[in-house]
Coordinates of C-alpha atoms in Angstrom, one line a residue:
Chain N
M1 CA -1.6 64.7 -34.3
L2 CA -1.7 66.7 -31.0
V3 CA -0.4 69.9 -31.2
L4 CA 1.1 73.1 -29.4
G5 CA 0.2 77.1 -29.5
L6 CA 2.0 79.6 -27.6
D7 CA 1.4 82.2 -27.7
P8 CA 5.2 84.2 -25.9
G9 CA 4.6 87.3 -24.0
S10 CA 6.9 89.2 -21.7
R11 CA 3.8 89.2 -18.6
C12 CA 1.5 85.7 -19.9
T13 CA 2.3 83.2 -21.8
G14 CA -0.2 81.9 -23.7
V15 CA 0.0 77.4 -24.1
G16 CA -3.0 75.7 -25.9
L17 CA -2.9 72.3 -26.8
V18 CA -5.8 70.6 -29.2
A19 CA -5.3 67.9 -30.9
E20 CA -6.9 66.5 -34.5
E21 CA -8.7 63.6 -34.5
S22 CA -9.7 62.1 -38.2
G23 CA -10.3 65.6 -39.3
V24 CA -12.2 66.8 -35.6
L25 CA -10.4 68.9 -33.2
R26 CA -10.3 68.5 -29.8
L27 CA -9.1 70.6 -26.8
V28 CA -6.4 69.4 -24.2
L29 CA -5.2 71.9 -22.6
A30 CA -5.0 75.9 -22.3
R31 CA -3.9 77.0 -20.4
A32 CA -2.4 81.4 -19.5
L33 CA 1.6 80.8 -17.9
Y34 CA 1.8 84.3 -15.6
L35 CA 5.6 85.0 -15.1
P36 CA 6.5 85.1 -10.9
Q37 CA 5.8 88.9 -10.4
G38 CA 8.5 90.9 -8.5
K39 CA 11.2 87.8 -9.7
E40 CA 14.8 88.9 -11.7
L41 CA 14.6 88.1 -15.5
D42 CA 16.1 84.0 -14.8
E43 CA 13.6 82.6 -12.2
K44 CA 10.5 84.8 -14.8
L45 CA 12.8 82.8 -17.9
G46 CA 13.6 80.3 -15.4
F47 CA 10.2 79.7 -14.5
L48 CA 8.6 79.2 -18.3
F49 CA 11.2 77.3 -19.2
E50 CA 10.3 75.0 -16.5
E51 CA 6.3 74.4 -17.0
L52 CA 6.4 74.8 -20.0
I53 CA 9.1 72.3 -20.2
K54 CA 6.2 70.0 -18.0
I55 CA 3.6 70.3 -20.5
I56 CA 5.6 69.0 -23.5
D57 CA 6.9 66.0 -20.7
T58 CA 3.0 65.0 -19.1
Y59 CA 1.0 65.7 -22.7
R60 CA 4.0 64.9 -25.4
P61 CA 2.7 67.1 -28.8
G62 CA 3.8 66.2 -31.8
E63 CA 4.5 70.0 -33.4
A64 CA 4.8 73.2 -31.4
A65 CA 2.9 76.5 -33.8
I66 CA 4.2 80.0 -33.1
E67 CA 2.9 83.3 -34.8
D68 CA 5.7 85.3 -36.5
V69 CA 6.4 88.8 -34.6
F70 CA 6.6 91.9 -37.1
F71 CA 6.2 94.4 -35.1
A72 CA 6.2 95.5 -31.4
A73 CA 5.3 98.8 -29.7
N74 CA 9.5 99.7 -28.8
A75 CA 12.5 97.6 -29.4
R76 CA 12.2 97.9 -25.2
S77 CA 9.3 96.0 -25.9
A78 CA 10.9 93.9 -28.4
L79 CA 13.4 93.0 -26.1
R80 CA 11.1 91.7 -23.3
L81 CA 9.1 89.5 -25.6
G82 CA 12.1 87.9 -28.1
Q83 CA 13.4 86.7 -24.4
A84 CA 9.7 85.1 -23.7
R85 CA 10.1 84.3 -27.2
G86 CA 13.5 82.9 -26.7
A87 CA 12.2 80.9 -23.6
A88 CA 9.1 79.4 -25.1
I89 CA 11.1 78.4 -28.4
T90 CA 14.7 76.9 -26.7
A91 CA 11.4 74.8 -24.4
C92 CA 10.6 73.1 -28.0
A93 CA 14.0 72.3 -29.3
W94 CA 15.0 71.2 -25.8
K95 CA 12.4 68.2 -26.3
N96 CA 13.0 67.6 -29.7
L97 CA 9.9 69.4 -30.5
K98 CA 9.2 70.7 -33.8
V99 CA 7.8 75.0 -33.6
F100 CA 6.5 75.9 -37.3
S101 CA 6.3 79.4 -37.4
Y102 CA 2.7 81.7 -39.0
E103 CA 2.2 85.0 -39.6
P104 CA 0.1 86.8 -37.5
T105 CA -2.8 87.7 -41.1
R106 CA -1.9 83.7 -42.0
V107 CA -3.5 82.2 -38.9
K108 CA -6.5 85.0 -39.1
N109 CA -7.4 83.7 -41.7
S110 CA -7.0 80.2 -40.6
I111 CA -9.3 81.4 -37.8
V112 CA -11.7 83.8 -38.8
G113 CA -11.7 84.1 -42.8
V114 CA -10.2 87.0 -43.5
G115 CA -6.8 88.2 -42.6
R116 CA -8.0 91.7 -40.5
A117 CA -9.5 90.3 -38.1
S118 CA -9.9 91.0 -34.3
K119 CA -8.2 89.1 -31.1
E120 CA -12.2 89.3 -29.6
Q121 CA -13.6 87.6 -33.0
V122 CA -10.4 84.7 -33.0
A123 CA -10.8 84.4 -29.6
F124 CA -15.0 84.2 -30.6
M125 CA -14.0 82.3 -33.1
V126 CA -11.7 79.0 -31.4
K127 CA -14.5 79.0 -29.1
Q128 CA -17.1 78.0 -31.8
M129 CA -14.3 75.3 -33.1
L130 CA -12.9 74.3 -30.2
N131 CA -17.3 73.3 -29.3
S132 CA -16.3 75.2 -26.1
K133 CA -18.4 77.4 -23.5
N134 CA -15.0 78.1 -21.4
S135 CA -13.9 82.2 -21.6
W136 CA -9.7 82.2 -21.7
P137 CA -7.9 85.3 -21.9
L138 CA -7.1 86.4 -24.7
D139 CA -3.1 85.2 -25.1
V140 CA -4.7 81.4 -24.9
S141 CA -7.1 81.9 -27.8
D142 CA -4.0 83.3 -29.6
A143 CA -2.0 79.9 -28.4
L144 CA -4.8 78.0 -29.7
A145 CA -5.3 80.1 -33.2
V146 CA -2.0 79.2 -33.8
A147 CA -2.0 75.6 -33.1
I148 CA -5.2 75.2 -35.3
T149 CA -4.4 76.7 -37.8
H150 CA -0.7 74.8 -38.2
L151 CA -3.1 71.8 -37.7
N152 CA -4.9 73.4 -41.2
A153 CA -2.0 73.7 -42.5
R154 CA -0.7 69.7 -41.6
R155 CA -4.0 69.4 -43.7
L156 CA -3.8 71.1 -46.5
N157 CA -1.3 69.7 -47.3
T158 CA -1.2 66.2 -46.6
F159 CA -4.1 66.6 -49.3
L160 CA -1.7 68.4 -51.5
E161 CA 0.3 65.6 -51.7
K162 CA -2.0 62.9 -52.5
T163 CA -4.0 65.1 -55.4
Chain V
M1 CA 35.2 81.6 -7.8
L2 CA 34.8 81.5 -11.5
V3 CA 31.8 83.8 -13.5
L4 CA 30.1 83.3 -16.2
G5 CA 30.1 86.0 -18.7
L6 CA 27.9 86.4 -21.5
D7 CA 26.6 88.4 -24.3
P8 CA 24.2 87.3 -25.9
G9 CA 23.4 88.0 -30.4
S10 CA 21.3 86.8 -32.9
R11 CA 24.2 85.9 -35.0
C12 CA 26.7 85.1 -32.1
T13 CA 27.4 84.6 -28.4
G14 CA 30.8 86.0 -26.2
V15 CA 30.9 83.6 -23.8
G16 CA 33.5 84.2 -21.1
L17 CA 34.9 82.2 -18.2
V18 CA 37.2 84.1 -15.8
A19 CA 38.3 83.0 -12.3
E20 CA 39.5 85.1 -9.3
E21 CA 42.4 83.3 -7.0
S22 CA 43.5 86.0 -4.1
G23 CA 42.8 89.0 -6.2
V24 CA 43.6 87.1 -9.1
L25 CA 42.2 87.0 -12.2
R26 CA 43.0 83.9 -14.7
L27 CA 41.8 83.3 -17.9
V28 CA 39.6 79.8 -18.1
L29 CA 37.9 80.3 -21.2
A30 CA 37.1 82.2 -23.7
R31 CA 34.4 81.7 -27.1
A32 CA 32.1 83.2 -30.4
L33 CA 29.1 80.4 -30.4
Y34 CA 27.8 81.2 -33.9
L35 CA 24.4 80.1 -34.8
P36 CA 24.2 78.0 -37.0
Q37 CA 22.9 79.4 -40.6
G38 CA 20.5 78.7 -42.8
K39 CA 19.2 77.0 -39.7
E40 CA 15.5 77.6 -38.0
L41 CA 15.1 80.2 -35.5
D42 CA 13.7 76.8 -32.9
E43 CA 17.8 75.3 -34.3
K44 CA 19.6 77.7 -33.2
L45 CA 18.3 78.2 -30.1
G46 CA 18.4 75.0 -29.7
F47 CA 22.3 74.5 -30.1
L48 CA 22.7 78.1 -27.6
F49 CA 21.0 76.4 -24.8
E50 CA 23.2 72.9 -25.7
E51 CA 26.4 74.8 -26.1
L52 CA 26.0 76.6 -23.0
I53 CA 24.6 74.2 -20.8
K54 CA 27.8 71.7 -22.3
I55 CA 30.2 74.6 -20.8
I56 CA 28.0 75.0 -17.6
D57 CA 28.3 71.4 -16.9
T58 CA 32.2 71.2 -18.0
Y59 CA 33.5 73.9 -16.1
R60 CA 30.8 74.3 -12.9
P61 CA 31.1 78.1 -12.7
G62 CA 29.5 79.4 -9.7
E63 CA 27.6 82.8 -10.7
A64 CA 27.0 84.9 -14.4
A65 CA 27.5 88.0 -15.6
I66 CA 24.9 89.6 -18.5
E67 CA 25.0 93.1 -19.9
D68 CA 21.5 94.7 -19.7
V69 CA 20.8 96.0 -22.4
F70 CA 19.0 99.9 -23.4
F71 CA 18.5 100.2 -26.9
A72 CA 19.1 98.2 -30.1
A73 CA 18.6 99.6 -33.7
N74 CA 14.9 98.7 -34.3
A75 CA 12.5 97.1 -32.7
R76 CA 12.8 94.1 -35.7
S77 CA 16.6 93.9 -34.2
A78 CA 15.6 94.2 -30.4
L79 CA 13.0 91.1 -30.7
R80 CA 16.4 88.6 -32.0
L81 CA 19.3 89.8 -29.7
G82 CA 15.5 89.6 -27.5
Q83 CA 15.2 86.1 -28.0
A84 CA 19.3 84.6 -28.1
R85 CA 18.9 86.3 -24.5
G86 CA 16.2 84.8 -23.6
A87 CA 17.6 81.6 -24.4
A88 CA 21.3 82.5 -22.5
I89 CA 19.2 83.5 -19.8
T90 CA 17.0 80.1 -19.2
A91 CA 20.4 78.1 -19.6
C92 CA 21.6 79.2 -16.7
A93 CA 18.5 79.3 -14.9
W94 CA 17.8 75.8 -15.9
K95 CA 21.1 74.4 -14.3
N96 CA 20.5 76.9 -11.3
L97 CA 22.8 79.9 -12.1
K98 CA 22.3 83.0 -10.8
V99 CA 22.5 86.0 -13.4
F100 CA 24.0 89.0 -12.5
S101 CA 23.3 92.5 -14.5
Y102 CA 25.0 95.5 -15.0
E103 CA 24.6 98.8 -16.6
P104 CA 26.9 98.9 -19.7
T105 CA 28.6 102.0 -18.2
R106 CA 29.2 100.1 -15.6
V107 CA 31.4 97.3 -17.1
K108 CA 33.4 100.0 -19.4
N109 CA 34.2 102.2 -16.4
S110 CA 34.7 99.2 -14.6
I111 CA 37.3 98.0 -17.4
V112 CA 38.4 101.1 -18.3
G113 CA 37.6 103.2 -15.9
V114 CA 34.9 106.0 -17.9
G115 CA 31.5 104.7 -18.9
R116 CA 31.8 106.0 -22.9
A117 CA 34.9 104.0 -23.5
S118 CA 34.5 102.6 -26.8
K119 CA 34.4 98.9 -27.2
E120 CA 38.1 98.4 -29.4
Q121 CA 38.9 99.7 -25.7
V122 CA 37.5 97.8 -23.8
A123 CA 38.9 94.6 -25.5
F124 CA 42.7 96.3 -24.9
M125 CA 41.6 96.5 -20.9
V126 CA 40.1 92.7 -20.4
K127 CA 43.6 91.2 -22.7
Q128 CA 45.3 93.3 -20.3
M129 CA 43.8 92.0 -17.2
L130 CA 43.5 88.7 -17.9
N131 CA 47.3 88.8 -18.9
S132 CA 46.4 87.7 -22.2
K133 CA 48.6 87.8 -26.0
N134 CA 45.2 86.2 -27.6
S135 CA 42.8 89.0 -29.6
W136 CA 38.9 87.9 -29.2
P137 CA 35.8 88.8 -31.6
L138 CA 34.8 91.9 -29.8
D139 CA 31.5 90.5 -27.9
V140 CA 34.0 87.9 -26.4
S141 CA 35.6 90.2 -25.1
D142 CA 32.5 92.2 -23.6
A143 CA 32.0 88.3 -21.9
L144 CA 35.1 88.6 -20.0
A145 CA 34.6 92.6 -19.7
V146 CA 31.3 91.9 -17.5
A147 CA 32.7 88.7 -16.5
I148 CA 35.2 90.9 -14.7
T149 CA 33.4 93.4 -13.8
H150 CA 30.6 91.2 -11.6
L151 CA 34.4 89.3 -10.2
N152 CA 34.4 93.1 -9.0
A153 CA 31.5 93.7 -7.4
R154 CA 31.5 90.5 -5.8
R155 CA 34.7 91.8 -4.7
L156 CA 33.2 94.8 -3.6
N157 CA 31.1 94.2 -1.7
T158 CA 32.8 91.2 0.4
F159 CA 35.3 94.6 1.1
L160 CA 32.1 96.6 2.3
E161 CA 30.8 94.5 4.5
K162 CA 34.1 93.6 6.5
T163 CA 33.8 97.2 6.8

C-alpha cells in the first residue's frame, strides 16, 4: 500500500509518499512544493495542482491522507490556507484518489504517542520511523506523518475486521 | 468576448457566462452549482472542479473573473470558502483560463454605481443589464455581476489604450 500524505499551505505544500510492505514502512518521496512567489493566485494554484497530478501519475498511490484544520490565526490566513487545500484535494479527486482526513491530535498520537507533541517531536519520530538521515522542512515531515497515521489506521482496521 | 464569472461558496458556487458583442451584453449561462450534501470534501471539490471543466469545455470563455474576499465571519468559514475558491480557480488554471479578481466595492460600483449597494440591488441591476426576466439565486447574480465588471474593465482599458 502506497499512501500520499499532504500538508497544504499558502506558501509551501509538504508532500510525502510512504509505502507499507509486510508491516514495514518505506519512504518513497519527500518533497516540498513551494508555490511560485510573486505570481497571481491562479498560477500558484495551477502550479500546485499540476505538480500533484504529476506525482500521482508517476507514483500511483492507492490513497491520500491530509490533516484536518481546526483553526487558523485569522480569517485571512484561513482563506489562503483553504485555497491551497482546495487545489490539493481537487488534484486527488481528479485522479480518483480517495482522501482521508485526520485530526491533528490523532496524527500526533499516532506518531509520538501523545496528542500534544510539538512539530519538532513529530519530525524527529518520522525520521526514526522511516529510518532516514534526511532533515526535511516541517511541512514535509507533517505530510509524511499523516501518511504514516493513515497506514497505521488502515492496519488497525484490517486487524479489527479479522477479530 | 465571453467571460466566465464565478462566485464560489462552500455550499453553492454561482456561475455566470456573459458575452459582449459590439458593446452589447448578452447572457449565455446562469447556473448555481450546489455541492453534493452529505458527501466528503474531496467528492464535493471534485464535483465542483469537474462541473466547471465541463462548462469551460462547452462554452470556451476567453477569460474568467472572481470577487476578492476580504473577510469572512470566522476562520472556519473562511477555510471552507477558501477550499471551494481553490477548486474553482484551479479549474480555470487547468484550462489555461486567466482569472481576474475584483474588489467587492469595484463590482458594486460597476453594476449599481455605488460601492455600498446591497446584494439585492446588484441582482436587480444585473437583470436589467442582461435584459432578463429570470430571477437567480444571489450567488448566480454575483457571478454574473463580476463577469460584467470584467467586461466593463476590459472595455475601459481598450478605450484608454486608444486615447
